[in-house]
Amino acid sequence: MRACDVLVIGGGPAGSTAGHLLARAGRDVVVLERERFPRFHIGESLLPANMPLLERLGVRAALDDADCVTKFGARIVAATGTPSVRIRFADGLLPCPPSALQVVRATFDEILLRACARSGADVLEKHAATHAKRDPNGWTVRVRGGERETEIRARYLVDASGRETFLATSRRTKQMAQKHRRVAVYAHFSGVPRDPGPDAGDVLLAVRRDGWLWVIPLANRTTSIGLVVQGNALRQFDRTPQDAFEHALKHTPALADRTRDATRISPVHVTSNYSYESGSAARDGALAIGDALAFLDPVFSTGVWLAMGGAETASAALDQCLAEPAKAKVTLATWSAAQAQTNRYYWRLIESFYTPEFIDLLLQPSDVPLFRSLVPALNSVFAGVGPGTFGLQARLRLFEMLQTFHRRFNLQPRLDLGSIFDP
Ligand SMILES: Cc1cc2nc3c(=O)[nH]c(=O)nc-3n(C[C@H](O)[C@H](O)[C@H](O)COP(=O)(O)OP(=O)(O)OC[C@H]3O[C@@H](n4cnc5c(N)ncnc54)[C@H](O)[C@@H]3O)c2cc1C
């Protein structure tokens, strides 16, 4: 039976990063991926905070060759057309690279997985983990590759199986976020014009009362367009997700000039009820990273960064556990607590984003100096800067207080964003 130090289930950004860094540290690591890459995946807008890690993995040149689009920020606009605000990563409160990339995930994930294999990890595509059993010395995982079933022994297990949530599903610890039952509908298009100049690569978000749309410029003049809508709004209007998507594309004034001559060049994909948490990040010598640990919401484009950043810290923790087994419990508990803190930070921001007060104040920034001091903090949040410093946290708390005041005293005009289903 094949035995290794660490078995990673899933070869997406989380799994390939973990496999890569553990192999580079000299550990014997196997990465199982049930698909053969390249394969389609959603999650195309990366964050500046992720760029140094891409450098460390040595994949920047390959990404440049793949014609990834550079983004310097985001434009967030009321779906009615005005007002709008431009987020510029370079104007953040905390140091961070000034730009990030928009990527075709089929290409991006393949580049990461090939780099993982080159670093010495044993990458097995078309191999799916089907069952995992724990004993005092580690894990035995049943693996299906084509017609064959085998078993692999590992000292530690990393669940990077994405929304499949391999471990949480078998342990029944997955908790859906009841308040955040949203549906995303998305496809690739050609014929979508871009802003002139350096803003051409920015992501555009058009916000409604009950949902929002994204426009992400990709390589080869392809554009990803997606709709996120509340599940109960869909039901109330008795629409299928695809109907709602087509309706929104026709009836969003802020996107009218972009979608007028757009041609859909991919199937329409739907992801429903996507927000959940899987429970503790580390338990019984098994770690969950990326979407296998939690998926919150795509609005801040944090998914790939949380997956890869979590994988980097997980591999450092596992390397330490293998070097000093006596301290493994504490090492993993500390790592797990840090993951929980990061998730709490983003949950709070996401809950805030989905209130009308957040959007009113974000899209209508006041000239009052107190408010202006918050803008760099918001730029940093959109760049993917994590829970980090006191200065950032204090400004975010202040922004929350302003939202509370606005709820009672109308600090700015109340925006009428309309519904996705407005004619
Ligand atoms: C609508 C939507 C929009 C999004 N937009 C963004 C965005 O703009 N920016 C962003 O950063 N993120 C975005 N995300 C999130 C992003 O897609 C994910 O967070 C990211 O892909 C997580 O990476 P991962 O490696 O954890 O999982 P994945 O990328 O899903 O990789 C998991 C891999 O595990 C494999 N696997 C599963 N089960 C098994 C098994 N049993 N055995 C072997 N292999 C297995 C799968 O085949 C897959 O390749 C979005 C998500 C949604 C739903």
XYZ file of C-alpha atoms and ligand atoms in Angstrom:
476
model
C 0.000 0.000 0.000
C 1.285 3.496 -0.879
C 2.090 5.436 2.310
C 2.876 9.143 2.533
C 3.255 11.975 5.038
C 0.255 13.945 3.786
C -2.596 13.022 1.473
C -4.389 15.979 -0.110
C -7.891 15.435 -1.485
C -8.545 17.874 -4.355
C -6.214 19.627 -6.793
C -7.899 23.074 -6.974
C -6.043 26.199 -5.774
C -6.156 25.039 -2.127
C -4.969 21.472 -2.746
C -2.311 22.301 -5.317
C -0.863 25.043 -3.086
C -0.742 22.746 -0.046
C 0.778 19.893 -2.086
C 3.313 22.229 -3.690
C 4.578 23.749 -0.447
C 4.705 20.456 1.463
C 6.671 18.782 -1.347
C 8.993 21.770 -1.463
C 9.565 21.319 2.287
C 10.710 17.759 1.539
C 7.537 15.966 2.643
C 6.142 12.937 0.861
C 2.776 14.198 -0.391
C 0.098 12.764 -2.665
C -2.567 14.990 -4.283
C -5.732 13.278 -5.516
C -7.810 15.093 -8.137
C -10.916 13.413 -9.459
C -10.983 15.414 -12.744
C -8.414 15.743 -15.503
C -7.229 19.341 -15.832
C -7.978 21.723 -17.496
C -11.588 21.836 -16.326
C -14.090 24.689 -15.963
C -14.401 26.390 -12.576
C -15.947 29.612 -11.344
C -13.991 32.121 -9.227
C -12.129 34.233 -11.763
C -11.310 37.474 -9.993
C -8.174 37.269 -7.842
C -7.110 39.711 -5.130
C -3.884 41.739 -4.767
C -3.213 40.068 -1.403
C -2.787 36.780 -3.294
C -0.086 38.040 -5.658
C 2.970 37.517 -3.399
C 1.937 33.878 -2.891
C 1.733 33.373 -6.667
C 5.303 34.718 -6.822
C 6.408 32.325 -4.082
C 4.892 29.422 -6.031
C 6.875 30.535 -9.099
C 3.838 30.716 -11.408
C 3.814 34.417 -12.315
C 5.588 33.950 -15.671
C 3.183 31.181 -16.708
C 0.227 33.401 -15.770
C 1.652 36.284 -17.804
C 1.998 33.904 -20.782
C -1.663 32.949 -20.336
C -2.732 36.583 -21.002
C -4.449 37.025 -17.665
C -6.061 40.454 -17.400
C -4.628 42.895 -14.845
C -7.114 44.574 -12.522
C -6.292 47.667 -10.511
C -9.590 47.868 -8.705
C -13.325 47.560 -8.932
C -16.262 49.754 -9.908
C -19.396 49.325 -7.855
C -22.479 50.908 -9.339
C -26.168 51.126 -8.506
C -27.854 48.895 -11.088
C -29.983 51.894 -12.082
C -26.822 53.558 -13.483
C -25.822 56.030 -10.746
C -24.205 56.579 -8.334
C -21.012 54.558 -8.525
C -17.703 54.347 -6.717
C -14.265 53.235 -7.862
C -12.156 51.097 -5.549
C -8.420 51.472 -6.155
C -6.179 48.866 -4.582
C -3.185 51.237 -4.759
C -4.998 53.651 -2.413
C -5.401 51.141 0.419
C -4.701 51.812 4.074
C -2.222 48.957 4.388
C 0.615 47.962 2.070
C -0.513 45.558 -0.642
C 0.321 45.028 -4.328
C -1.544 47.605 -6.469
C -3.081 45.059 -8.827
C -4.334 41.510 -9.205
C -5.367 39.211 -12.065
C -8.612 38.096 -13.668
C -8.065 34.467 -14.646
C -9.711 31.760 -16.698
C -9.837 29.162 -13.950
C -9.327 26.194 -16.266
C -5.923 27.663 -17.184
C -5.079 29.043 -13.725
C -5.851 25.817 -11.863
C -3.888 23.768 -14.388
C -0.838 26.030 -14.022
C -0.996 25.622 -10.232
C -1.442 21.842 -10.391
C 1.442 21.355 -12.859
C 3.684 23.517 -10.641
C 2.661 21.351 -7.683
C 3.738 18.202 -9.562
C 7.037 19.813 -10.607
C 7.808 20.609 -6.973
C 7.775 16.861 -6.229
C 4.196 16.114 -5.143
C 2.696 12.910 -6.471
C -0.320 14.299 -8.397
C -2.918 11.718 -9.395
C -5.590 13.109 -11.725
C -8.759 11.126 -12.370
C -8.384 9.717 -8.856
C -11.185 10.321 -6.355
C -11.123 9.746 -2.615
C -14.199 7.718 -1.738
C -13.752 6.915 1.947
C -11.394 7.866 4.778
C -10.804 6.048 8.051
C -8.857 7.255 11.050
C -6.673 5.103 13.353
C -4.142 6.095 16.047
C -1.291 6.381 13.487
C -3.019 8.282 10.736
C -5.514 7.811 7.926
C -6.380 5.166 5.362
C -8.112 6.576 2.306
C -9.872 4.529 -0.336
C -9.189 5.849 -3.825
C -10.972 5.158 -7.088
C -8.953 5.664 -10.287
C -10.845 4.455 -13.329
C -11.887 0.854 -12.699
C -9.335 0.389 -9.920
C -9.817 0.805 -6.175
C -6.707 1.227 -4.009
C -5.887 2.467 -0.532
C -3.371 5.094 0.530
C -2.016 5.522 4.059
C -1.158 9.000 5.303
C 0.050 10.467 8.562
C -2.102 13.566 7.934
C -5.043 14.267 5.680
C -5.880 17.583 3.979
C -9.404 18.029 2.699
C -9.223 20.453 -0.247
C -12.194 18.961 -2.070
C -13.961 22.304 -2.496
C -17.750 22.434 -2.308
C -17.734 18.624 -2.197
C -16.654 19.076 1.480
C -15.460 15.475 1.619
C -14.830 15.289 5.386
C -17.623 17.571 6.620
C -20.133 15.644 4.534
C -19.034 12.281 5.912
C -18.902 13.676 9.459
C -22.213 15.559 8.966
C -20.733 18.781 10.315
C -21.588 20.989 7.318
C -23.851 23.896 8.285
C -25.641 25.850 5.581
C -25.909 29.602 6.229
C -29.678 29.894 6.490
C -29.716 33.691 6.186
C -27.607 33.610 3.043
C -29.439 31.300 0.702
C -28.417 32.862 -2.572
C -28.186 31.529 -6.090
C -25.508 32.436 -8.642
C -26.075 32.134 -12.396
C -23.187 32.814 -14.761
C -21.711 32.351 -18.231
C -18.953 33.596 -20.541
C -19.685 36.159 -23.266
C -17.960 37.774 -26.237
C -18.646 41.253 -27.604
C -18.634 43.029 -24.231
C -16.898 46.443 -24.482
C -14.364 47.444 -21.800
C -13.524 50.738 -20.138
C -10.652 52.552 -21.875
C -7.190 52.792 -20.279
C -5.935 51.115 -17.131
C -9.458 50.541 -15.762
C -10.201 48.094 -18.621
C -9.412 45.083 -16.434
C -11.399 46.123 -13.374
C -14.281 44.083 -12.081
C -17.692 45.755 -12.276
C -20.418 45.069 -9.708
C -23.957 46.342 -10.353
C -26.029 46.257 -7.180
C -29.786 45.789 -6.709
C -31.874 45.509 -3.540
C -32.169 41.716 -3.896
C -28.996 40.819 -5.755
C -26.065 41.975 -7.837
C -24.271 41.273 -11.109
C -20.575 40.913 -11.841
C -18.702 41.667 -15.058
C -15.156 40.266 -15.154
C -12.935 40.857 -18.203
C -10.929 37.733 -19.097
C -8.270 36.721 -21.663
C -9.117 36.658 -25.396
C -11.778 39.398 -25.066
C -13.986 36.929 -23.194
C -16.079 38.339 -20.348
C -17.563 36.505 -17.382
C -20.975 37.820 -16.374
C -22.866 36.503 -13.378
C -25.935 37.202 -11.314
C -26.267 36.625 -7.585
C -29.846 36.709 -6.332
C -31.610 35.848 -3.111
C -33.240 32.428 -3.296
C -36.502 33.700 -1.796
C -36.700 36.518 -4.377
C -36.457 33.903 -7.158
C -39.259 31.907 -5.571
C -41.402 34.984 -4.972
C -41.219 35.951 -8.650
C -41.591 32.330 -9.723
C -38.538 32.458 -11.988
C -35.940 29.854 -12.862
C -32.336 30.973 -12.290
C -31.733 31.140 -16.064
C -34.875 33.300 -16.576
C -33.720 35.650 -13.841
C -30.258 35.870 -15.453
C -31.628 36.684 -18.900
C -34.067 39.186 -17.431
C -31.324 40.891 -15.419
C -29.039 41.136 -18.463
C -31.799 42.881 -20.424
C -33.023 45.129 -17.621
C -29.961 46.452 -15.784
C -29.403 50.033 -16.969
C -25.856 50.133 -15.537
C -24.870 47.260 -17.863
C -26.923 48.228 -20.925
C -23.940 49.433 -23.000
C -21.974 46.277 -22.127
C -24.597 43.661 -22.754
C -26.254 45.160 -25.877
C -24.070 43.235 -28.376
C -22.923 40.475 -26.053
C -23.061 36.869 -27.292
C -23.079 33.986 -24.832
C -20.253 31.544 -25.648
C -20.583 29.048 -22.783
C -23.370 27.116 -21.100
C -25.180 28.909 -18.270
C -24.016 27.545 -14.897
C -25.983 27.690 -11.664
C -24.691 27.370 -8.083
C -27.394 27.363 -5.410
C -27.342 27.947 -1.660
C -23.620 28.233 -1.633
C -22.815 29.646 1.808
C -21.805 27.157 4.491
C -19.242 26.322 7.141
C -17.788 22.871 7.795
C -16.928 23.095 11.497
C -13.457 22.931 13.005
C -10.595 23.401 10.500
C -8.417 20.725 12.134
C -9.616 17.578 13.846
C -8.036 14.136 14.345
C -5.052 14.886 12.121
C -7.220 16.070 9.234
C -7.279 19.678 8.049
C -9.918 21.344 5.893
C -8.850 24.227 3.647
C -10.457 26.434 0.990
C -14.080 25.734 0.110
C -13.860 22.421 1.981
C -13.626 24.507 5.167
C -16.159 27.229 4.366
C -17.662 29.203 1.546
C -19.017 32.555 2.540
C -19.978 34.666 -0.479
C -18.281 35.764 -3.697
C -18.960 39.487 -3.254
C -15.445 40.369 -2.056
C -13.806 37.824 -4.444
C -12.029 36.250 -1.498
C -12.516 32.533 -2.347
C -9.264 31.748 -4.159
C -7.191 33.920 -1.823
C -8.649 32.283 1.294
C -8.114 28.854 -0.293
C -4.480 29.497 -1.228
C -3.584 31.547 1.858
C -5.164 28.902 4.110
C -3.254 26.197 2.221
C 0.033 27.997 2.762
C -0.444 28.285 6.526
C -1.804 24.712 6.691
C 1.301 23.331 4.980
C 3.573 25.258 7.360
C 1.579 23.875 10.316
C 1.748 20.304 8.970
C 5.459 20.584 8.264
C 5.911 21.602 11.900
C 3.692 18.741 13.127
C 5.801 16.236 11.172
C 9.010 17.749 12.565
C 7.757 17.960 16.157
C 4.964 15.425 16.665
C 4.795 16.151 20.416
C 3.603 19.699 19.674
C 1.204 18.741 16.891
C -1.985 19.220 18.931
C -1.111 22.790 19.905
C 0.167 23.624 16.415
C -3.070 22.511 14.785
C -5.293 24.143 17.409
C -3.496 27.461 16.869
C -3.817 27.170 13.090
C -7.481 26.222 13.356
C -8.237 29.223 15.601
C -6.625 31.560 13.063
C -8.844 30.138 10.293
C -11.931 30.695 12.428
C -10.878 34.302 13.084
C -10.428 34.996 9.360
C -13.823 33.512 8.572
C -15.490 35.588 11.280
C -13.889 38.755 9.849
C -15.260 38.067 6.365
C -18.688 36.984 7.625
C -19.046 40.306 9.384
C -18.090 42.224 6.236
C -20.436 40.175 4.059
C -23.381 40.621 6.414
C -22.658 44.328 6.357
C -22.436 44.471 2.539
C -25.929 43.007 2.233
C -27.542 45.867 4.160
C -28.929 48.900 2.285
C -26.982 51.172 4.671
C -23.620 49.760 3.562
C -24.450 50.364 -0.099
C -25.906 53.857 0.551
C -22.702 54.960 2.268
C -20.291 53.108 -0.021
C -21.797 54.566 -3.202
C -22.298 58.069 -1.766
C -19.091 58.776 0.155
C -19.413 61.976 2.135
C -16.752 64.695 2.043
C -16.661 64.841 5.822
C -13.006 64.134 6.839
C -14.087 61.364 9.221
C -15.725 59.520 6.364
C -12.900 60.183 3.952
C -10.534 58.464 6.386
C -12.557 55.258 5.889
C -12.092 55.048 2.122
C -8.506 53.659 2.280
C -9.717 51.012 4.746
C -12.412 49.897 2.307
C -9.853 49.821 -0.525
C -7.747 47.498 1.627
C -10.713 45.231 2.345
C -11.457 44.915 -1.385
C -7.753 44.143 -1.982
C -8.047 41.139 0.344
C -6.161 42.482 3.339
C -7.207 40.236 6.226
C -8.152 40.907 9.830
C -4.664 42.433 10.278
C -4.106 45.650 12.116
C -5.875 47.634 14.781
C -6.057 50.658 12.442
C -8.038 48.720 9.849
C -10.316 47.089 12.415
C -11.018 50.417 14.120
C -12.025 52.022 10.809
C -14.283 49.112 9.922
C -16.007 49.393 13.317
C -16.442 53.116 12.681
C -17.979 52.373 9.292
C -20.408 49.995 11.023
C -21.337 52.737 13.500
C -22.006 55.154 10.650
C -24.291 52.552 9.078
C -26.219 52.341 12.363
C -26.557 56.156 12.485
C -27.603 56.205 8.854
C -30.324 53.644 9.578
C -31.827 56.062 12.146
C -30.925 59.527 10.904
C -30.396 59.217 7.116
C -26.857 60.560 6.839
C -27.097 60.313 3.037
C -30.028 59.960 0.604
C -31.596 56.503 0.560
C -30.846 54.833 -2.772
C -33.633 53.136 -4.657
C -31.757 50.228 -6.240
C -34.851 48.433 -7.520
C -35.224 44.677 -7.877
C -33.533 42.218 -10.233
C -37.074 41.514 -11.461
C -38.042 45.113 -12.224
C -39.166 45.481 -15.826
C -20.744 32.085 -7.976
C -19.332 32.104 -7.441
C -18.474 33.124 -7.818
C -17.166 33.146 -7.318
N -16.322 34.160 -7.671
C -15.085 34.218 -7.125
C -14.171 35.245 -7.497
O -14.478 36.117 -8.303
N -12.942 35.234 -6.933
C -12.560 34.271 -6.046
O -11.441 34.300 -5.553
N -13.388 33.260 -5.715
C -14.631 33.209 -6.235
N -15.445 32.174 -5.911
C -14.966 31.153 -4.968
C -14.009 30.167 -5.626
O -14.648 29.524 -6.692
C -13.579 29.118 -4.593
O -13.445 29.711 -3.338
C -12.251 28.435 -4.954
O -12.357 27.749 -6.168
C -11.861 27.463 -3.823
O -10.762 26.674 -4.191
P -10.605 25.201 -3.595
O -9.293 24.693 -4.071
O -10.931 25.203 -2.167
O -11.795 24.360 -4.276
P -12.012 23.983 -5.811
O -11.425 25.032 -6.676
O -13.457 23.691 -5.980
O -11.175 22.646 -6.005
C -11.588 21.436 -5.402
C -11.086 20.288 -6.263
O -11.304 19.088 -5.562
C -11.679 18.068 -6.478
N -12.395 17.037 -5.722
C -13.611 17.128 -5.128
N -13.922 15.995 -4.494
C -12.874 15.155 -4.681
C -12.606 13.827 -4.265
N -13.492 13.122 -3.521
N -11.434 13.245 -4.634
C -10.535 13.941 -5.387
N -10.746 15.197 -5.824
C -11.903 15.795 -5.462
C -12.553 18.814 -7.483
O -12.592 18.129 -8.724
C -11.843 20.158 -7.578
O -10.941 20.227 -8.660
C -16.742 32.124 -6.430
C -17.612 31.089 -6.079
C -18.911 31.074 -6.570
C -19.833 29.961 -6.159
